[in-house]
Short mmCIF file of C-alpha atoms and ligand atoms in Angstrom, two decimals:
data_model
loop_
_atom_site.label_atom_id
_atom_site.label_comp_id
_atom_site.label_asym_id
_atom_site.label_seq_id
_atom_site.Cartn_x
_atom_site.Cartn_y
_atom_site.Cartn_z
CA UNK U 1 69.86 71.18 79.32
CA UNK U 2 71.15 69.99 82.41
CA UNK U 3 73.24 67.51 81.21
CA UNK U 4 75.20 69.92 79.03
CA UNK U 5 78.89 70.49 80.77
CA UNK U 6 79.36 74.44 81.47
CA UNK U 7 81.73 76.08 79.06
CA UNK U 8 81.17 79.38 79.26
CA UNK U 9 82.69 80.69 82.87
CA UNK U 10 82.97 84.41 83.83
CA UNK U 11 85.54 84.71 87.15
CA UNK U 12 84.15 87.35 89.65
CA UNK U 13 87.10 88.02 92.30
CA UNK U 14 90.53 88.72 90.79
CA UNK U 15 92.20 88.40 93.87
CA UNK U 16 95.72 86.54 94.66
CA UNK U 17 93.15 83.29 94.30
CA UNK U 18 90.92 84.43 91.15
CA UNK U 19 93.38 85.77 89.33
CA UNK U 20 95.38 82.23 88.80
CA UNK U 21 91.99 80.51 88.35
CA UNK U 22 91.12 82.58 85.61
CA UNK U 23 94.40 81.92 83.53
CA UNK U 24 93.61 78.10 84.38
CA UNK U 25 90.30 78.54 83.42
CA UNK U 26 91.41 80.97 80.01
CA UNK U 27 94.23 77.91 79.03
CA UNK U 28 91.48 75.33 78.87
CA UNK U 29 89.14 77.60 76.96
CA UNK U 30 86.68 77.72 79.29
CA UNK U 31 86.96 81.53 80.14
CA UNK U 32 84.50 84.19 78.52
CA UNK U 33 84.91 87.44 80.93
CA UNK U 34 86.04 88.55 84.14
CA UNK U 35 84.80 91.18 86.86
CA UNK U 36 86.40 92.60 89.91
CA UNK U 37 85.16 95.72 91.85
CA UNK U 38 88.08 97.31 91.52
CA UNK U 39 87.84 98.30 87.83
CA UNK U 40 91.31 98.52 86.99
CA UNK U 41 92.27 94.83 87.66
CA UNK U 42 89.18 93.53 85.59
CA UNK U 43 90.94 95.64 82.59
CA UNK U 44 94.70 94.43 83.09
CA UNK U 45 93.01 90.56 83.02
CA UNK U 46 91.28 91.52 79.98
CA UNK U 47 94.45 92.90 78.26
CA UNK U 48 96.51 89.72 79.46
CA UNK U 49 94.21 87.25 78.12
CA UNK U 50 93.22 89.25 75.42
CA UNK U 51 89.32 88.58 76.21
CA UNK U 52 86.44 89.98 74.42
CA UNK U 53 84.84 93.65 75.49
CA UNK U 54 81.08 92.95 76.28
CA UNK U 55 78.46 95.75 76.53
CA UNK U 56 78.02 95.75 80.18
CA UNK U 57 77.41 93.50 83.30
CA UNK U 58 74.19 92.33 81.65
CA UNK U 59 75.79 91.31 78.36
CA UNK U 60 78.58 89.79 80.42
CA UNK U 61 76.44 87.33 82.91
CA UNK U 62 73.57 87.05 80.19
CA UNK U 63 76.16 85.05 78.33
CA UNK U 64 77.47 83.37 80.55
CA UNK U 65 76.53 79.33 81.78
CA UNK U 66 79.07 80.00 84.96
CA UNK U 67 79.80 82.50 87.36
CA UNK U 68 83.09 81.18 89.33
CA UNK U 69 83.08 83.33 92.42
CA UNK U 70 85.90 83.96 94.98
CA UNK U 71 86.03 86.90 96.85
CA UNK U 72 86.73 87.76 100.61
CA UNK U 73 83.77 87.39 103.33
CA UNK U 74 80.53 86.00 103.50
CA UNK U 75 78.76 90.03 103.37
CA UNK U 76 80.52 90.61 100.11
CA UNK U 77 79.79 87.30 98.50
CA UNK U 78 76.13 88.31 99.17
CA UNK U 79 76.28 91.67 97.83
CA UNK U 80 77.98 90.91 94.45
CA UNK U 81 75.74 87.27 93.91
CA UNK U 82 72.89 89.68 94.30
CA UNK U 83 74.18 92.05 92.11
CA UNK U 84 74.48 90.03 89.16
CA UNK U 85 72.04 86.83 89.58
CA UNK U 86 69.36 88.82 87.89
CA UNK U 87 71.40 89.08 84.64
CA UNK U 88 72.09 85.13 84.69
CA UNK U 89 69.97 82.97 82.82
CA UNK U 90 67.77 80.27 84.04
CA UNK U 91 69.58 76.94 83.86
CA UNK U 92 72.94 78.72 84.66
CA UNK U 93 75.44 77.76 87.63
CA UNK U 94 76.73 79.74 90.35
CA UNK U 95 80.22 78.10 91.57
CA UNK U 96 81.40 79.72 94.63
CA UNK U 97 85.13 78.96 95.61
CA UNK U 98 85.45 81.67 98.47
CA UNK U 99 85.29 80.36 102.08
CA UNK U 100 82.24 81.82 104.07
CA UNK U 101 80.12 79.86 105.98
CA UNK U 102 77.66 76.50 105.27
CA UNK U 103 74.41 79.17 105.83
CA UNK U 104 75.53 81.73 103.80
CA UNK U 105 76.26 78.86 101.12
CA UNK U 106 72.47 77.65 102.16
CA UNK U 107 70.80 81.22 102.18
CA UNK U 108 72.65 82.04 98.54
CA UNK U 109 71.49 78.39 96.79
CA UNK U 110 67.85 79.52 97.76
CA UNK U 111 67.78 82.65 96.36
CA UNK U 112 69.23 81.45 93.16
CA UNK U 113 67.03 78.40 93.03
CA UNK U 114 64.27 80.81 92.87
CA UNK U 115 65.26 81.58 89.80
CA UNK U 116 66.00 78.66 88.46
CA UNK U 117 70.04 79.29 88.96
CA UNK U 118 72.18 76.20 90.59
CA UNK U 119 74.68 77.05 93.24
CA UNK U 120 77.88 74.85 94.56
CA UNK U 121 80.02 75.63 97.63
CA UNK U 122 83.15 74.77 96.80
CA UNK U 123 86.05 76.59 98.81
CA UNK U 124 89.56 75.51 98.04
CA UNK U 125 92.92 74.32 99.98
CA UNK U 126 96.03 74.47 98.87
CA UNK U 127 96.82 78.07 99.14
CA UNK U 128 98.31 80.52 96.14
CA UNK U 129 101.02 78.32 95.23
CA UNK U 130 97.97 76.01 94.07
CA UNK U 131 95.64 77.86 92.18
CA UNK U 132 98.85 78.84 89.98
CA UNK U 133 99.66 75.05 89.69
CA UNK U 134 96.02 74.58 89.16
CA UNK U 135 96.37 71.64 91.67
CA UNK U 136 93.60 73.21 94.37
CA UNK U 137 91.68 70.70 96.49
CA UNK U 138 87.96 71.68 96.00
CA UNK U 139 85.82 70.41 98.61
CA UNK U 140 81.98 70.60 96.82
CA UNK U 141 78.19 71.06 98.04
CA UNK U 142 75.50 71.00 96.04
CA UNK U 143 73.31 68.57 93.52
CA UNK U 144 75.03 65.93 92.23
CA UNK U 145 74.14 66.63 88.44
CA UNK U 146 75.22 70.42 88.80
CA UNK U 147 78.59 68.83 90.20
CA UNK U 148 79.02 66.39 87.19
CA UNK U 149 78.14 69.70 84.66
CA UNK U 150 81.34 71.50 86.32
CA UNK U 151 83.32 68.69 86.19
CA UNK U 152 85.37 70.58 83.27
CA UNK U 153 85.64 73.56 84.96
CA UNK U 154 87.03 71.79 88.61
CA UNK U 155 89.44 70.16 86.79
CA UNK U 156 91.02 73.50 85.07
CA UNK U 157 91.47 74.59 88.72
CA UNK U 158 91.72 71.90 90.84
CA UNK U 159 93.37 67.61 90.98
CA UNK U 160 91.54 67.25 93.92
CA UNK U 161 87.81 67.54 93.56
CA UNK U 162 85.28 65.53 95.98
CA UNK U 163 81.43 65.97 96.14
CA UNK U 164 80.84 66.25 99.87
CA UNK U 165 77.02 66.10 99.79
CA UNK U 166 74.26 68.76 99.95
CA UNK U 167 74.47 72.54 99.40
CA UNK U 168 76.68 73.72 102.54
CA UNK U 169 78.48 70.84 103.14
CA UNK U 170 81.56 72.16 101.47
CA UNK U 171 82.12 75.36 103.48
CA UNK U 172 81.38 72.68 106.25
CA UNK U 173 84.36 70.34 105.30
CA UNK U 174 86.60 73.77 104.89
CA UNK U 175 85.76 74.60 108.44
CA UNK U 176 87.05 71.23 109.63
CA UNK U 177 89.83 71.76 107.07
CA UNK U 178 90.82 75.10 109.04
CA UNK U 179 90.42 73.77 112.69
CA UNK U 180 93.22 71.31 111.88
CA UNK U 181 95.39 73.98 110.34
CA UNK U 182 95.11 76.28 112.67
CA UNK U 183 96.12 73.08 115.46
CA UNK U 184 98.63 72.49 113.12
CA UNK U 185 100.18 76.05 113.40
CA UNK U 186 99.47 76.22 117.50
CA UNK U 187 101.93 72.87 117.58
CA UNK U 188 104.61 73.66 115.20
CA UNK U 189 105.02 77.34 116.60
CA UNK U 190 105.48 76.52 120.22
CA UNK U 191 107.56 73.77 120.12
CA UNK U 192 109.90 75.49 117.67
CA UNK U 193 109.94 78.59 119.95
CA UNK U 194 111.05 75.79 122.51
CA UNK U 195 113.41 74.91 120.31
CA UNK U 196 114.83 78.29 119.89
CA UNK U 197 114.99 78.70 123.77
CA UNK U 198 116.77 75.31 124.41
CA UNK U 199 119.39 75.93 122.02
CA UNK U 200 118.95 73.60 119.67
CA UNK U 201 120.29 73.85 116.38
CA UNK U 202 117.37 74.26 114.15
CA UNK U 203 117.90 73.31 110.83
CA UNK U 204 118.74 69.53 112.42
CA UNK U 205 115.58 70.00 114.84
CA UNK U 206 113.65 70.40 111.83
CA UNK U 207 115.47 67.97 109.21
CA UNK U 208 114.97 65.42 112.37
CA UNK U 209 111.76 65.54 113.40
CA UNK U 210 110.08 65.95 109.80
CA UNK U 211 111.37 62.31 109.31
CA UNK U 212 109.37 60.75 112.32
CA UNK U 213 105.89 60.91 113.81
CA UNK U 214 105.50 65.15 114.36
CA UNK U 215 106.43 65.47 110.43
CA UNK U 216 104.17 67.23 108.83
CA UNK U 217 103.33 69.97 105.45
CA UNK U 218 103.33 72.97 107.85
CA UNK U 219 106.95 72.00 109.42
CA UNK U 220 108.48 71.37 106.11
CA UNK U 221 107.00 74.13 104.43
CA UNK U 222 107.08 76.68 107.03
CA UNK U 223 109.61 75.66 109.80
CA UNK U 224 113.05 76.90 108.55
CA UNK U 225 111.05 80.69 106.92
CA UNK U 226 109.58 80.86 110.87
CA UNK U 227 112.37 80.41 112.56
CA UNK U 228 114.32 82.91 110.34
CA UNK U 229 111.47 85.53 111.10
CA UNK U 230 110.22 85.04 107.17
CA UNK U 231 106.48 85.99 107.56
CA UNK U 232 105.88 86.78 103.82
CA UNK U 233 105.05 83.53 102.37
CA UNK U 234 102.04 81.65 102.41
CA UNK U 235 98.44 82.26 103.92
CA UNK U 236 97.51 85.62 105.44
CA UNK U 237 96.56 85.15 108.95
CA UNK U 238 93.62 87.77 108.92
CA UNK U 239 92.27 85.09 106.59
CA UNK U 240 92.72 82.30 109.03
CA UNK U 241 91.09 85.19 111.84
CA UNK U 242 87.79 85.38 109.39
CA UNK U 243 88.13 81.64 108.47
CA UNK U 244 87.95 80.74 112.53
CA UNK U 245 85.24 83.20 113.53
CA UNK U 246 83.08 81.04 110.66
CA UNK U 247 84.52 77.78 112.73
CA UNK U 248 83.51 79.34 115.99
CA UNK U 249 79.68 79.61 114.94
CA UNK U 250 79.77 76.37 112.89
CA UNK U 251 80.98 74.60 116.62
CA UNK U 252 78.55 77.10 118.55
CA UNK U 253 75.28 76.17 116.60
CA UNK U 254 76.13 72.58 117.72
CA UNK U 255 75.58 73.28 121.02
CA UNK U 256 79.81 72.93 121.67
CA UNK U 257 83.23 75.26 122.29
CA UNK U 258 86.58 74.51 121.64
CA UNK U 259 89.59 75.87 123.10
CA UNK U 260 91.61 75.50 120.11
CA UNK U 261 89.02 77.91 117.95
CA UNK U 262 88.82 80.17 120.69
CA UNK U 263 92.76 80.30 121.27
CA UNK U 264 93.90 81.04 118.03
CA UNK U 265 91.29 83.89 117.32
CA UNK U 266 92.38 85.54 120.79
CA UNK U 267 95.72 84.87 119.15
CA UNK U 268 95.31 86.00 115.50
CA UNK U 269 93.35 88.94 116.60
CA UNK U 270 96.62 90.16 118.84
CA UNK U 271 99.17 89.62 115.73
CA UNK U 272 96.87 91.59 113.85
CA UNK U 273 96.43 94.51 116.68
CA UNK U 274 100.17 94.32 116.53
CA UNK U 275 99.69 94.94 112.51
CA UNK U 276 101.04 91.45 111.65
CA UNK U 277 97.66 90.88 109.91
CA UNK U 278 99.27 90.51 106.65
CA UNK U 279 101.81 87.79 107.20
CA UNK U 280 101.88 84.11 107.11
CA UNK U 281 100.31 82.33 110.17
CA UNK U 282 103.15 81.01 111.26
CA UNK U 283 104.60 84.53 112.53
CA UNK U 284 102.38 83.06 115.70
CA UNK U 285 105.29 82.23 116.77
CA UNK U 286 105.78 85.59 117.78
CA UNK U 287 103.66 85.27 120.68
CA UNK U 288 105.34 81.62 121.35
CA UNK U 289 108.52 83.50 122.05
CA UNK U 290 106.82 85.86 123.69
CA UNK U 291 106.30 82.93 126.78
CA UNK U 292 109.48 82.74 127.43
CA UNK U 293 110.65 86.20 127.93
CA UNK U 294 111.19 87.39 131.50
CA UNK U 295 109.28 90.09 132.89
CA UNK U 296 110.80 93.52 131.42
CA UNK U 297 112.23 91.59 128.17
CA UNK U 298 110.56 92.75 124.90
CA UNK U 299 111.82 91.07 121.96
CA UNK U 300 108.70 93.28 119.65
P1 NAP D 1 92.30 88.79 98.14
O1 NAP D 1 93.56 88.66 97.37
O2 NAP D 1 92.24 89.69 99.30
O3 NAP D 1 91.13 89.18 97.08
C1 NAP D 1 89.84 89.45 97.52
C2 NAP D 1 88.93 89.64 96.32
O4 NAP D 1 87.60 89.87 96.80
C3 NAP D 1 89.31 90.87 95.47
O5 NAP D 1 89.02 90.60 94.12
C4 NAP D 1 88.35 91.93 96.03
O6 NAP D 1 88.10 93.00 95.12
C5 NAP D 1 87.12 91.10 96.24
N1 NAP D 1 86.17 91.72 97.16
C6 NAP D 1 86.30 91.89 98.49
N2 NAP D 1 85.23 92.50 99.01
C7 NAP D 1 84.39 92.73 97.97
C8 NAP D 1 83.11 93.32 97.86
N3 NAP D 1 82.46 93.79 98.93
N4 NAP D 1 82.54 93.39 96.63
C9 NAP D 1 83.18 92.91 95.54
N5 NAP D 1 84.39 92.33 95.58
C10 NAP D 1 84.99 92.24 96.78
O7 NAP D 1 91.81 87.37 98.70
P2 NAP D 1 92.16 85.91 98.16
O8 NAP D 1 93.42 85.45 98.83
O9 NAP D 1 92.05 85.86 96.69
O10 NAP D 1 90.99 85.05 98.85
C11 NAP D 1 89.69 85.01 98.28
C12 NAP D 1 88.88 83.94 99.04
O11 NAP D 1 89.55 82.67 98.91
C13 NAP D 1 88.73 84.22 100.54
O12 NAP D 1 87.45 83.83 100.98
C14 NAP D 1 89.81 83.35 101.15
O13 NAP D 1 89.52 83.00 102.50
C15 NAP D 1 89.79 82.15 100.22
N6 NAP D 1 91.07 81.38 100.21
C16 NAP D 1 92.27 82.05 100.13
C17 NAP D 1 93.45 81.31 100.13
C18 NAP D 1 94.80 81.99 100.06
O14 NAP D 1 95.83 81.30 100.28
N7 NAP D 1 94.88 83.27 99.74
C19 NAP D 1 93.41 79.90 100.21
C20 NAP D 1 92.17 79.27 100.24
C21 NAP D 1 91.00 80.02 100.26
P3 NAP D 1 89.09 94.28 95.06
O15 NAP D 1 90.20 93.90 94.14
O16 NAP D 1 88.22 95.36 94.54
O17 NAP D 1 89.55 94.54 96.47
#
């Protein structure tokens, strides 16, 4: 049994992530049903991909090999896992592409496991833009034979796919995925508000400096929208806000602090008090501007 590669996937999470993993997953024939709280999206996914009506949630999961999860937080990956693992049959696999932290990944494997049910971590990078291309990198936790069953259903979603160990040690390489991008954004937004406030003429700034040793994704993809006050591209920073609060007690529970977690959720948290919670993280260089105004300026 446990050699046989899963074929049979139900997507729970039609969000702006599971909704393009479940056409990837639907154009390689690997797709048998969908679910989403909110009824109405599960039923225009149905009607796209012209998927088969099943009696109810425990027809749906009772035929199912996979459940392919990705949905917001940590409490409501809990609540819907429990609320369908009993329908799943022993033998099954629980793939879970949301990011929430390595014990949540831990605590969620050992309830499964108890029924005989295998559970991955494997959160994704790469943003919208690459679960339409279907070229996500999928950072994975879990048994190595439960790995090599998805192997099919990773590559319908993902060209980047590495087993990172045990159970947990996916969320765990996410966290350290989302320390650096969050670094990444703290560097690119002030010095191009320094840019701004010296003058400089931008689109050279950034055409010159991607080609040498400060050139990086985050500048290329996201310095010329920034500095034109485009926010609506991209990666919600209330997602980065949750994503560095699971950081935070990742660096906490060994024993350590960093300023650059602690920083950018002071930071985050003000953009989205400021109801900026919705754009890209780079509108943090709204508050990179904000350093150089003199007292009584207010560029808000
Ligand atoms: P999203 O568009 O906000 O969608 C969230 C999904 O989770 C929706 O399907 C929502 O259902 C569901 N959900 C939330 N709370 C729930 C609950 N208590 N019970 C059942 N379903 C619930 O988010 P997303 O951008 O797809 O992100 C999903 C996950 O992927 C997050 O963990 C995120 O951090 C991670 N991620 C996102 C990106 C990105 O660029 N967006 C990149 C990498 C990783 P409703 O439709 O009913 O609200």
């Amino acid at each position: 049994m446990s050699e046989i590669k899963l074929n049979k996937v139900v997507v729970y999470g039609l969000g702006a992530m599971g909704r393009p993993m479940a056409r990837n997953l639907h154009d390689h024939n690997l797709l048998i049903g969908v679910k989403n709280r909110t009824e109405g999206k599960t039923q225009a996914m149905m009607n796209e991909l012209n998927l088969a009506e099943f009696e109810d949630d425990e027809d749906l999961f009772g035929h199912a090999d996979c459940v392919l999860t990705c949905v917001s937080a940590d409490d409501d990956l809990k609540a819907v896992v429990h609320g369908f693992m009993d329908y799943l049959q022993a033998g099954s696999v629980v793939i879970d592409c949301s990011t929430v932290s390595p014990n949540t990944a831990r605590s969620l494997a050992d309830d499964l496991a108890s029924k005989g049910i295998a559970f991955l971590d494997a959160p994704v990078s790469g943003g919208v833009e690459g679960a339409k291309k279907g070229s996500l990198s999928i950072m994975v936790g879990g048994e190595r034979e439960q790995y090599k069953r998805a192997s099919e259903v990773f590559a319908a979603v993902g060209s980047q796919i590495t087993h990172m160990g045990r159970v947990g040690q996916g969320q765990a390489t996410k966290a350290v995925n989302q320390v650096m991008v969050a670094g990444v954004a703290q560097a690119v937004c002030s010095a191009l508000a320094l840019a701004e406030n010296c003058n400089l003429d931008l689109k050279k700034t950034i055409e010159v400096l991607s080609a040498g040793a400060a050139g990086n994704w985050f500048l290329d993809n996201r310095g010329h929208t920034m500095v034109n006050d485009e926010f609506n591209v991209g990666f919600k920073l209330s997602l980065l806000h949750k994503d560095l609060k699971i950081c935070q007690s990742t660096v906490a529970e060994l024993g350590a602090q960093m300023p650059l977690i602690e920083d950018s959720i002071k930071e985050y948290a003000e953009l989205m008090a400021m109801d900026h919670g919705d754009e890209d993280i780079s509108a943090l260089i709204r508050l990179k501007r904000a350093l150089f105004e003199q007292p009584g300026e207010n560029h808000e």
